[in-house]
Amino acid sequence: MFDVHKIREDFPILKREVNGKPLVYFDNAATSQTPQVVIDTIVDYYSNYNANIHRGVHTLSQEATDAYEVARKKVQQHFNAKHSHEIILTSGTTHSINIIATGFTHFLAEGDEIIVSALEHHSNIVPWQMLCDRTGAVLKVIPMNEEGELLMDVYDTLLSDKTKLVFTNHISNALGTINPIEEIIEKAHSVGAAVLIDGAQSCPHVKPDVQALDVDFYVASAHKLCGPTGVGMLYGKSEWLEKLPPYQGGGEMIEQVTFEKTTYAGLPHKFEAGTPNICGGIAFGAALDYMNAIGFDNIAAYEKELLDYGTKKLLEIEGLKIYGTSQNKTSVISFNLENIHPYDVGTIVDKLGIAVRTGHHCAQPIMDFYKIPGTVRASFSFYNTKEEIDALVEAVKRAKMMLS
Ligand SMILES: *Cc1c(COP(=O)(O)O)cnc(C)c1O
């Protein structure tokens, strides 16, 4: 049974106060909080078996290597990849995207096209622009509507035999919209294009199945799903990962090195140059175990309750507008008070112990679309409560009174 009060006991940080008030943490779309089991995993690693991996014959090194490879298997199982060597452990979503964007330099020519969505995070726009600069490929954008949904009929018209790569997030971090990735993938494949899906924002809420999706690449960060910062994953179909060149040169990624010629290691090591975030990778595995034990169906059902409750309560405040009103969205509410800057609302709300995000959420093109400088964003996780939402609503009312 899903018991939020019991779950909250797992998160030591939720007991603290901010400005003399109990912390209400509603910035989960930026990073999630860390349960005690994950903290314990980190402490255990540094207390008992800290060593470099894949190198030593000594006991500690073998223990660390085994634990790291077990973590890779957990990631593989979680995303349902066919092989564990299709899982590259990276420093996070941004790193994963850059591996692909750099690798594709070799596969694109002038006039080829890359399609991205209007709902992207900057980390999903800039690497593609850089790729276009290197290759002469052209970036095309699937536009969005007022509700914050992609215009799929326009997508149809953008696709052609020039399309080599399609890139979109699974769920928008700024608005919470869940994009129809099944349809996006299928249509891209029908013109022979590869698809990369950014799952940074979806993985805290849903459990993707990369084989069922038939996606070419899928990326995510551990820190948004109860793991530590500085670690994440890149899934790639082995046919693709075999073809792509390595991203960085260094130790761990080679088979043989001489000054005349170096041959590269096989997958996944080809993409894992240097000493990785060993402890982080192991803790990533622990975070997946933790979330799977709660169950993604339970998480999604409870967060939907929070979303519906929060949407209803916030809309009762006169002059409050929500951006991103798709029927198909996760527990993110982006809003503004009429004629009041989001930064001012965020500052007052923080004085009352409530952490929300203010600004453009690394998605300036979306803000430009709505012609606003930014929004206040409250993003809920499975450890949040309706009482906390009530506290937010009271705080926003207070901010409105003080600022208007
Ligand atoms: C957070 C986020 C990223 C960037 O993740 P990092 O962990 O900072 O690399 C990319 N895309 C989306 C949709 C995100 O929410």
Tab-separated table of C-alpha atoms and ligand atoms in Angstrom:
chain	number	residue	atom	x	y	z
A	1	MET	CA	0.000	0.000	0.000
A	2	PHE	CA	1.196	3.507	-0.852
A	3	ASP	CA	1.612	5.450	2.398
A	4	VAL	CA	3.108	8.885	1.820
A	5	HIS	CA	3.781	9.484	5.522
A	6	LYS	CA	5.798	6.295	5.733
A	7	ILE	CA	7.662	7.201	2.519
A	8	ARG	CA	8.543	10.634	3.900
A	9	GLU	CA	10.384	8.902	6.748
A	10	ASP	CA	12.866	7.649	4.140
A	11	PHE	CA	14.012	11.204	3.306
A	12	PRO	CA	16.033	12.835	6.092
A	13	ILE	CA	15.992	16.266	4.414
A	14	LEU	CA	12.193	16.480	4.655
A	15	LYS	CA	12.561	16.909	8.430
A	16	ARG	CA	14.444	20.192	8.150
A	17	GLU	CA	13.149	23.703	8.432
A	18	VAL	CA	13.750	26.663	6.131
A	19	ASN	CA	13.308	30.192	7.502
A	20	GLY	CA	11.688	28.731	10.597
A	21	LYS	CA	9.056	26.801	8.615
A	22	PRO	CA	8.917	23.118	7.676
A	23	LEU	CA	10.581	22.629	4.280
A	24	VAL	CA	8.149	22.155	1.406
A	25	TYR	CA	10.222	20.914	-1.515
A	26	PHE	CA	8.514	21.566	-4.847
A	27	ASP	CA	11.593	21.786	-7.084
A	28	ASN	CA	11.629	18.110	-7.984
A	29	ALA	CA	11.884	18.755	-11.723
A	30	ALA	CA	15.301	20.329	-11.085
A	31	THR	CA	16.530	17.574	-8.792
A	32	SER	CA	14.910	15.047	-6.481
A	33	GLN	CA	15.698	14.423	-2.822
A	34	THR	CA	17.713	11.433	-1.674
A	35	PRO	CA	16.349	8.567	0.423
A	36	GLN	CA	18.365	7.107	3.301
A	37	VAL	CA	19.095	3.836	1.423
A	38	VAL	CA	20.879	5.785	-1.297
A	39	ILE	CA	22.799	7.863	1.260
A	40	ASP	CA	23.747	4.613	3.042
A	41	THR	CA	24.982	3.132	-0.252
A	42	ILE	CA	27.283	6.114	-0.753
A	43	VAL	CA	28.612	5.953	2.819
A	44	ASP	CA	29.127	2.189	2.534
A	45	TYR	CA	31.127	2.565	-0.680
A	46	TYR	CA	33.548	5.130	0.750
A	47	SER	CA	33.713	3.381	4.135
A	48	ASN	CA	34.293	-0.150	2.889
A	49	TYR	CA	35.333	-0.716	-0.721
A	50	ASN	CA	36.468	2.521	-2.380
A	51	ALA	CA	38.833	1.521	-5.210
A	52	ASN	CA	39.290	2.046	-8.924
A	53	ILE	CA	37.450	-0.414	-11.138
A	54	HIS	CA	38.359	-2.715	-14.044
A	55	ARG	CA	42.073	-2.365	-13.233
A	56	GLY	CA	43.228	-4.052	-10.078
A	57	VAL	CA	43.365	-7.688	-9.138
A	58	HIS	CA	43.133	-6.725	-5.505
A	59	THR	CA	40.010	-7.462	-3.482
A	60	LEU	CA	38.708	-3.907	-3.100
A	61	SER	CA	39.009	-3.238	-6.818
A	62	GLN	CA	37.121	-6.429	-7.597
A	63	GLU	CA	34.376	-5.584	-5.120
A	64	ALA	CA	34.001	-2.091	-6.588
A	65	THR	CA	34.018	-3.463	-10.164
A	66	ASP	CA	31.390	-6.071	-9.299
A	67	ALA	CA	29.140	-3.512	-7.617
A	68	TYR	CA	29.487	-1.107	-10.560
A	69	GLU	CA	28.621	-3.814	-13.084
A	70	VAL	CA	25.661	-4.930	-10.953
A	71	ALA	CA	24.447	-1.325	-11.100
A	72	ARG	CA	24.755	-1.344	-14.895
A	73	LYS	CA	22.604	-4.503	-14.957
A	74	LYS	CA	20.009	-2.800	-12.772
A	75	VAL	CA	19.857	0.085	-15.230
A	76	GLN	CA	19.579	-2.400	-18.095
A	77	GLN	CA	16.703	-4.229	-16.414
A	78	HIS	CA	14.943	-1.037	-15.447
A	79	PHE	CA	14.914	0.267	-19.026
A	80	ASN	CA	14.509	-3.231	-20.471
A	81	ALA	CA	17.551	-2.981	-22.755
A	82	LYS	CA	18.406	-6.203	-24.552
A	83	HIS	CA	22.101	-6.172	-23.519
A	84	SER	CA	23.952	-4.634	-20.585
A	85	HIS	CA	26.644	-3.335	-22.977
A	86	GLU	CA	23.963	-1.095	-24.505
A	87	ILE	CA	23.965	0.881	-21.249
A	88	ILE	CA	26.696	3.535	-21.062
A	89	LEU	CA	27.085	5.123	-17.637
A	90	THR	CA	27.699	8.845	-18.128
A	91	SER	CA	27.784	11.961	-15.958
A	92	GLY	CA	24.154	12.714	-16.843
A	93	THR	CA	21.678	13.581	-19.566
A	94	THR	CA	23.759	16.452	-20.954
A	95	HIS	CA	26.840	14.247	-21.278
A	96	SER	CA	24.787	11.481	-22.902
A	97	ILE	CA	23.312	13.849	-25.486
A	98	ASN	CA	26.740	15.237	-26.332
A	99	ILE	CA	28.101	11.740	-26.984
A	100	ILE	CA	25.455	11.271	-29.678
A	101	ALA	CA	25.584	14.807	-31.069
A	102	THR	CA	29.357	14.588	-31.455
A	103	GLY	CA	29.268	11.084	-32.872
A	104	PHE	CA	26.745	12.052	-35.528
A	105	THR	CA	29.239	14.523	-37.008
A	106	HIS	CA	30.494	11.533	-38.999
A	107	PHE	CA	27.072	10.593	-40.338
A	108	LEU	CA	25.711	13.950	-41.506
A	109	ALA	CA	26.340	15.967	-44.631
A	110	GLU	CA	25.333	19.402	-45.813
A	111	GLY	CA	21.574	19.650	-46.330
A	112	ASP	CA	20.691	16.758	-44.019
A	113	GLU	CA	18.041	17.619	-41.453
A	114	ILE	CA	17.639	17.187	-37.709
A	115	ILE	CA	14.213	17.651	-36.152
A	116	VAL	CA	13.828	18.818	-32.553
A	117	SER	CA	10.731	19.829	-30.605
A	118	ALA	CA	9.743	23.321	-29.463
A	119	LEU	CA	9.545	21.990	-25.906
A	120	GLU	CA	13.243	21.338	-25.460
A	121	HIS	CA	15.585	22.039	-22.586
A	122	HIS	CA	18.673	24.045	-23.614
A	123	SER	CA	20.798	20.930	-23.203
A	124	ASN	CA	18.756	19.530	-26.105
A	125	ILE	CA	19.037	22.510	-28.380
A	126	VAL	CA	22.621	23.680	-28.157
A	127	PRO	CA	24.417	20.365	-28.961
A	128	TRP	CA	22.299	20.052	-32.133
A	129	GLN	CA	23.071	23.614	-33.193
A	130	MET	CA	26.759	22.845	-32.716
A	131	LEU	CA	26.326	19.663	-34.757
A	132	CYS	CA	24.673	21.672	-37.548
A	133	ASP	CA	27.550	24.178	-37.479
A	134	ARG	CA	30.054	21.352	-37.933
A	135	THR	CA	28.213	19.520	-40.689
A	136	GLY	CA	26.004	21.991	-42.575
A	137	ALA	CA	22.906	20.071	-41.487
A	138	VAL	CA	19.731	22.065	-40.866
A	139	LEU	CA	17.701	22.175	-37.652
A	140	LYS	CA	13.896	21.975	-37.968
A	141	VAL	CA	11.510	22.536	-35.075
A	142	ILE	CA	8.155	20.860	-34.324
A	143	PRO	CA	6.055	23.795	-33.095
A	144	MET	CA	3.730	23.793	-30.086
A	145	ASN	CA	0.235	25.115	-29.306
A	146	GLU	CA	-1.146	27.201	-26.390
A	147	GLU	CA	-1.721	24.057	-24.317
A	148	GLY	CA	1.966	23.211	-24.600
A	149	GLU	CA	1.480	20.263	-26.971
A	150	LEU	CA	3.464	19.473	-30.100
A	151	LEU	CA	1.720	20.005	-33.436
A	152	MET	CA	1.968	16.504	-34.804
A	153	ASP	CA	0.468	17.369	-38.196
A	154	VAL	CA	3.326	19.832	-38.727
A	155	TYR	CA	5.774	17.099	-37.683
A	156	ASP	CA	4.423	14.989	-40.559
A	157	THR	CA	5.275	17.750	-43.028
A	158	LEU	CA	8.820	18.187	-41.650
A	159	LEU	CA	9.760	14.539	-42.151
A	160	SER	CA	11.446	13.564	-45.392
A	161	ASP	CA	14.291	11.445	-46.694
A	162	LYS	CA	16.593	14.316	-45.650
A	163	THR	CA	15.700	13.718	-41.983
A	164	LYS	CA	18.561	11.874	-40.319
A	165	LEU	CA	17.818	12.379	-36.636
A	166	VAL	CA	14.779	13.267	-34.539
A	167	PHE	CA	15.196	14.457	-31.030
A	168	THR	CA	12.613	15.262	-28.339
A	169	ASN	CA	12.115	15.003	-24.634
A	170	HIS	CA	9.686	12.417	-23.336
A	171	ILE	CA	8.249	14.898	-20.825
A	172	SER	CA	8.807	18.677	-20.868
A	173	ASN	CA	10.575	19.962	-17.759
A	174	ALA	CA	9.068	23.438	-18.104
A	175	LEU	CA	5.410	22.489	-18.634
A	176	GLY	CA	5.085	18.804	-17.772
A	177	THR	CA	3.603	17.829	-21.168
A	178	ILE	CA	3.981	14.129	-21.996
A	179	ASN	CA	4.934	13.939	-25.673
A	180	PRO	CA	3.566	11.193	-27.964
A	181	ILE	CA	6.973	9.564	-28.364
A	182	GLU	CA	5.619	6.257	-29.723
A	183	GLU	CA	4.192	8.095	-32.716
A	184	ILE	CA	7.270	10.323	-33.062
A	185	ILE	CA	9.564	7.278	-33.144
A	186	GLU	CA	7.451	5.278	-35.560
A	187	LYS	CA	7.139	8.116	-38.051
A	188	ALA	CA	10.846	8.964	-37.871
A	189	HIS	CA	11.719	5.339	-38.576
A	190	SER	CA	9.405	5.326	-41.589
A	191	VAL	CA	11.751	7.838	-43.283
A	192	GLY	CA	14.878	6.070	-42.003
A	193	ALA	CA	15.800	8.613	-39.297
A	194	ALA	CA	17.247	7.691	-35.899
A	195	VAL	CA	15.522	8.900	-32.719
A	196	LEU	CA	16.992	10.089	-29.440
A	197	ILE	CA	14.588	10.575	-26.527
A	198	ASP	CA	15.526	12.693	-23.511
A	199	GLY	CA	14.031	10.914	-20.519
A	200	ALA	CA	15.484	13.212	-17.830
A	201	GLN	CA	12.031	14.391	-16.854
A	202	SER	CA	10.048	11.214	-17.492
A	203	CYS	CA	12.142	8.717	-15.554
A	204	PRO	CA	11.023	10.010	-12.135
A	205	HIS	CA	7.403	9.287	-13.140
A	206	VAL	CA	7.296	6.402	-15.612
A	207	LYS	CA	9.292	3.299	-16.422
A	208	PRO	CA	10.274	3.338	-20.105
A	209	ASP	CA	10.744	0.130	-22.085
A	210	VAL	CA	13.346	0.897	-24.746
A	211	GLN	CA	12.702	-2.315	-26.664
A	212	ALA	CA	8.937	-1.807	-26.826
A	213	LEU	CA	9.530	1.804	-27.897
A	214	ASP	CA	12.055	0.606	-30.470
A	215	VAL	CA	13.956	3.834	-29.731
A	216	ASP	CA	17.539	4.205	-30.974
A	217	PHE	CA	18.851	6.228	-28.008
A	218	TYR	CA	17.364	7.061	-24.619
A	219	VAL	CA	19.060	9.218	-21.967
A	220	ALA	CA	18.445	10.121	-18.310
A	221	SER	CA	20.070	11.514	-15.147
A	222	ALA	CA	20.138	9.719	-11.779
A	223	HIS	CA	19.659	12.887	-9.723
A	224	LYS	CA	16.078	13.373	-10.899
A	225	LEU	CA	15.050	9.924	-9.701
A	226	CYS	CA	16.361	9.829	-6.133
A	227	GLY	CA	19.997	9.165	-7.093
A	228	PRO	CA	23.075	11.383	-6.728
A	229	THR	CA	24.209	14.146	-9.104
A	230	GLY	CA	26.956	13.580	-11.663
A	231	VAL	CA	25.759	10.232	-12.994
A	232	GLY	CA	23.319	9.198	-15.681
A	233	MET	CA	22.799	6.831	-18.558
A	234	LEU	CA	22.827	6.530	-22.305
A	235	TYR	CA	20.981	3.630	-23.863
A	236	GLY	CA	21.811	2.961	-27.495
A	237	LYS	CA	20.952	0.049	-29.766
A	238	SER	CA	24.164	-1.907	-30.158
A	239	GLU	CA	24.149	-1.481	-33.965
A	240	TRP	CA	24.354	2.279	-33.410
A	241	LEU	CA	26.857	2.212	-30.558
A	242	GLU	CA	29.158	-0.051	-32.585
A	243	LYS	CA	29.098	2.441	-35.468
A	244	LEU	CA	29.519	5.641	-33.444
A	245	PRO	CA	33.078	6.802	-32.748
A	246	PRO	CA	34.257	7.257	-29.133
A	247	TYR	CA	33.533	10.633	-27.553
A	248	GLN	CA	36.613	11.020	-25.381
A	249	GLY	CA	39.980	9.320	-25.487
A	250	GLY	CA	41.725	8.064	-22.387
A	251	GLY	CA	42.128	5.133	-20.067
A	252	GLU	CA	39.452	2.398	-19.869
A	253	MET	CA	38.287	2.937	-23.470
A	254	ILE	CA	41.155	1.233	-25.273
A	255	GLU	CA	42.065	-2.288	-26.259
A	256	GLN	CA	45.701	-1.664	-27.197
A	257	VAL	CA	47.769	1.490	-27.329
A	258	THR	CA	50.995	2.107	-29.213
A	259	PHE	CA	52.224	5.423	-30.590
A	260	GLU	CA	51.499	4.150	-34.107
A	261	LYS	CA	47.939	2.990	-33.568
A	262	THR	CA	45.358	2.497	-30.854
A	263	THR	CA	42.424	0.124	-31.001
A	264	TYR	CA	39.311	0.812	-28.971
A	265	ALA	CA	37.690	-1.336	-26.361
A	266	GLY	CA	34.319	-2.912	-27.052
A	267	LEU	CA	31.009	-1.720	-25.650
A	268	PRO	CA	30.283	-0.234	-23.193
A	269	HIS	CA	33.878	0.755	-22.361
A	270	LYS	CA	34.468	2.516	-25.671
A	271	PHE	CA	32.321	5.375	-24.337
A	272	GLU	CA	33.592	5.303	-20.758
A	273	ALA	CA	37.026	6.935	-20.874
A	274	GLY	CA	38.701	7.674	-17.554
A	275	THR	CA	37.663	6.828	-14.023
A	276	PRO	CA	33.881	7.121	-13.860
A	277	ASN	CA	31.679	8.213	-10.966
A	278	ILE	CA	31.935	4.745	-9.424
A	279	CYS	CA	30.108	5.515	-6.212
A	280	GLY	CA	27.463	7.459	-8.144
A	281	GLY	CA	26.847	4.565	-10.504
A	282	ILE	CA	26.372	2.150	-7.618
A	283	ALA	CA	24.046	4.631	-5.877
A	284	PHE	CA	22.084	5.038	-9.153
A	285	GLY	CA	21.365	1.300	-8.955
A	286	ALA	CA	20.215	1.671	-5.342
A	287	ALA	CA	17.903	4.550	-6.326
A	288	LEU	CA	16.279	2.435	-9.057
A	289	ASP	CA	15.760	-0.381	-6.541
A	290	TYR	CA	14.154	2.065	-4.137
A	291	MET	CA	11.748	3.494	-6.699
A	292	ASN	CA	10.854	0.108	-8.139
A	293	ALA	CA	10.024	-1.150	-4.645
A	294	ILE	CA	7.501	1.694	-4.308
A	295	GLY	CA	6.293	0.929	-7.831
A	296	PHE	CA	5.957	3.293	-10.781
A	297	ASP	CA	2.215	2.617	-11.080
A	298	ASN	CA	1.744	3.739	-7.482
A	299	ILE	CA	3.964	6.764	-8.057
A	300	ALA	CA	2.079	7.825	-11.198
A	301	ALA	CA	-1.367	7.393	-9.603
A	302	TYR	CA	-0.441	9.377	-6.505
A	303	GLU	CA	1.277	12.175	-8.443
A	304	LYS	CA	-1.802	12.494	-10.665
A	305	GLU	CA	-3.834	13.092	-7.496
A	306	LEU	CA	-1.389	15.804	-6.435
A	307	LEU	CA	-1.474	17.385	-9.894
A	308	ASP	CA	-5.280	17.494	-10.014
A	309	TYR	CA	-5.518	18.837	-6.467
A	310	GLY	CA	-2.806	21.469	-6.988
A	311	THR	CA	-4.254	22.613	-10.326
A	312	LYS	CA	-7.715	23.050	-8.841
A	313	LYS	CA	-6.492	24.878	-5.724
A	314	LEU	CA	-4.124	27.224	-7.546
A	315	LEU	CA	-6.736	28.141	-10.160
A	316	GLU	CA	-8.984	29.351	-7.338
A	317	ILE	CA	-6.562	32.275	-6.953
A	318	GLU	CA	-7.819	35.121	-9.103
A	319	GLY	CA	-5.341	36.323	-11.747
A	320	LEU	CA	-3.315	33.111	-11.668
A	321	LYS	CA	-2.584	31.553	-15.045
A	322	ILE	CA	-1.173	28.072	-15.621
A	323	TYR	CA	1.088	27.453	-18.632
A	324	GLY	CA	0.982	23.912	-19.989
A	325	THR	CA	-2.578	22.667	-19.830
A	326	SER	CA	-2.371	19.442	-21.807
A	327	GLN	CA	-4.594	16.596	-20.601
A	328	ASN	CA	-1.484	14.503	-20.908
A	329	LYS	CA	0.937	15.889	-18.339
A	330	THR	CA	2.886	14.994	-15.214
A	331	SER	CA	2.971	16.717	-11.854
A	332	VAL	CA	4.481	20.038	-12.938
A	333	ILE	CA	2.546	23.289	-12.554
A	334	SER	CA	4.075	26.331	-14.243
A	335	PHE	CA	2.201	29.536	-13.426
A	336	ASN	CA	2.257	33.306	-13.085
A	337	LEU	CA	0.274	35.894	-11.182
A	338	GLU	CA	-1.058	38.655	-13.373
A	339	ASN	CA	1.367	41.599	-13.616
A	340	ILE	CA	3.758	40.139	-11.040
A	341	HIS	CA	7.270	38.931	-11.871
A	342	PRO	CA	7.801	35.196	-11.128
A	343	TYR	CA	11.045	35.972	-9.290
A	344	ASP	CA	9.196	38.109	-6.731
A	345	VAL	CA	6.677	35.343	-6.077
A	346	GLY	CA	9.483	32.784	-5.666
A	347	THR	CA	11.297	34.985	-3.159
A	348	ILE	CA	8.275	35.480	-0.911
A	349	VAL	CA	7.312	31.824	-1.122
A	350	ASP	CA	10.863	30.831	-0.078
A	351	LYS	CA	10.574	33.027	3.021
A	352	LEU	CA	7.717	30.714	3.979
A	353	GLY	CA	9.873	27.606	3.591
A	354	ILE	CA	8.628	26.576	0.147
A	355	ALA	CA	11.103	25.740	-2.625
A	356	VAL	CA	9.776	26.434	-6.121
A	357	ARG	CA	11.654	27.221	-9.294
A	358	THR	CA	11.398	30.589	-10.986
A	359	GLY	CA	12.755	31.630	-14.360
A	360	HIS	CA	12.882	30.156	-17.839
A	361	HIS	CA	13.675	26.581	-16.667
A	362	CYS	CA	16.407	26.211	-19.311
A	363	ALA	CA	13.674	26.435	-21.944
A	364	GLN	CA	13.748	30.013	-23.204
A	365	PRO	CA	12.002	29.234	-26.517
A	366	ILE	CA	8.890	28.146	-24.565
A	367	MET	CA	8.888	31.405	-22.603
A	368	ASP	CA	9.277	33.337	-25.874
A	369	PHE	CA	6.273	31.458	-27.246
A	370	TYR	CA	4.108	32.660	-24.344
A	371	LYS	CA	5.825	36.100	-24.391
A	372	ILE	CA	6.709	35.920	-20.701
A	373	PRO	CA	10.068	36.273	-18.886
A	374	GLY	CA	9.539	33.023	-17.020
A	375	THR	CA	7.183	31.216	-14.681
A	376	VAL	CA	6.933	29.966	-11.138
A	377	ARG	CA	7.190	26.196	-11.340
A	378	ALA	CA	5.981	23.826	-8.646
A	379	SER	CA	6.892	20.226	-9.443
A	380	PHE	CA	5.556	17.476	-7.195
A	381	SER	CA	7.091	14.156	-6.298
A	382	PHE	CA	5.619	11.041	-4.685
A	383	TYR	CA	6.882	12.198	-1.267
A	384	ASN	CA	4.885	15.470	-1.381
A	385	THR	CA	1.459	15.896	0.241
A	386	LYS	CA	-1.778	17.790	-0.262
A	387	GLU	CA	-1.071	19.673	2.978
A	388	GLU	CA	2.113	20.981	1.376
A	389	ILE	CA	0.101	22.111	-1.650
A	390	ASP	CA	-2.250	23.947	0.738
A	391	ALA	CA	0.814	25.704	2.190
A	392	LEU	CA	1.894	26.721	-1.320
A	393	VAL	CA	-1.551	28.090	-2.138
A	394	GLU	CA	-1.557	30.159	1.074
A	395	ALA	CA	1.955	31.434	0.307
A	396	VAL	CA	1.011	32.444	-3.252
A	397	LYS	CA	-2.050	34.285	-1.925
A	398	ARG	CA	0.217	36.093	0.523
A	399	ALA	CA	2.641	36.990	-2.269
A	400	LYS	CA	-0.210	38.322	-4.352
A	401	MET	CA	-1.406	40.502	-1.486
A	402	MET	CA	2.067	41.880	-0.839
A	403	LEU	CA	2.963	42.511	-4.473
A	404	SER	CA	-0.233	43.895	-6.003
B	1	LIG	C1	17.276	18.171	-16.223
B	1	LIG	C2	17.059	17.989	-17.636
B	1	LIG	C3	18.133	17.896	-18.531
B	1	LIG	C4	19.564	18.055	-18.116
B	1	LIG	O1	19.948	17.085	-17.194
B	1	LIG	P1	21.391	17.156	-16.505
B	1	LIG	O2	21.299	16.178	-15.383
B	1	LIG	O3	21.552	18.572	-16.023
B	1	LIG	O4	22.396	16.797	-17.532
B	1	LIG	C5	17.839	17.677	-19.857
B	1	LIG	N1	16.580	17.558	-20.289
B	1	LIG	C6	15.516	17.655	-19.468
B	1	LIG	C7	14.133	17.488	-20.014
B	1	LIG	C8	15.719	17.880	-18.117
B	1	LIG	O5	14.666	17.969	-17.300
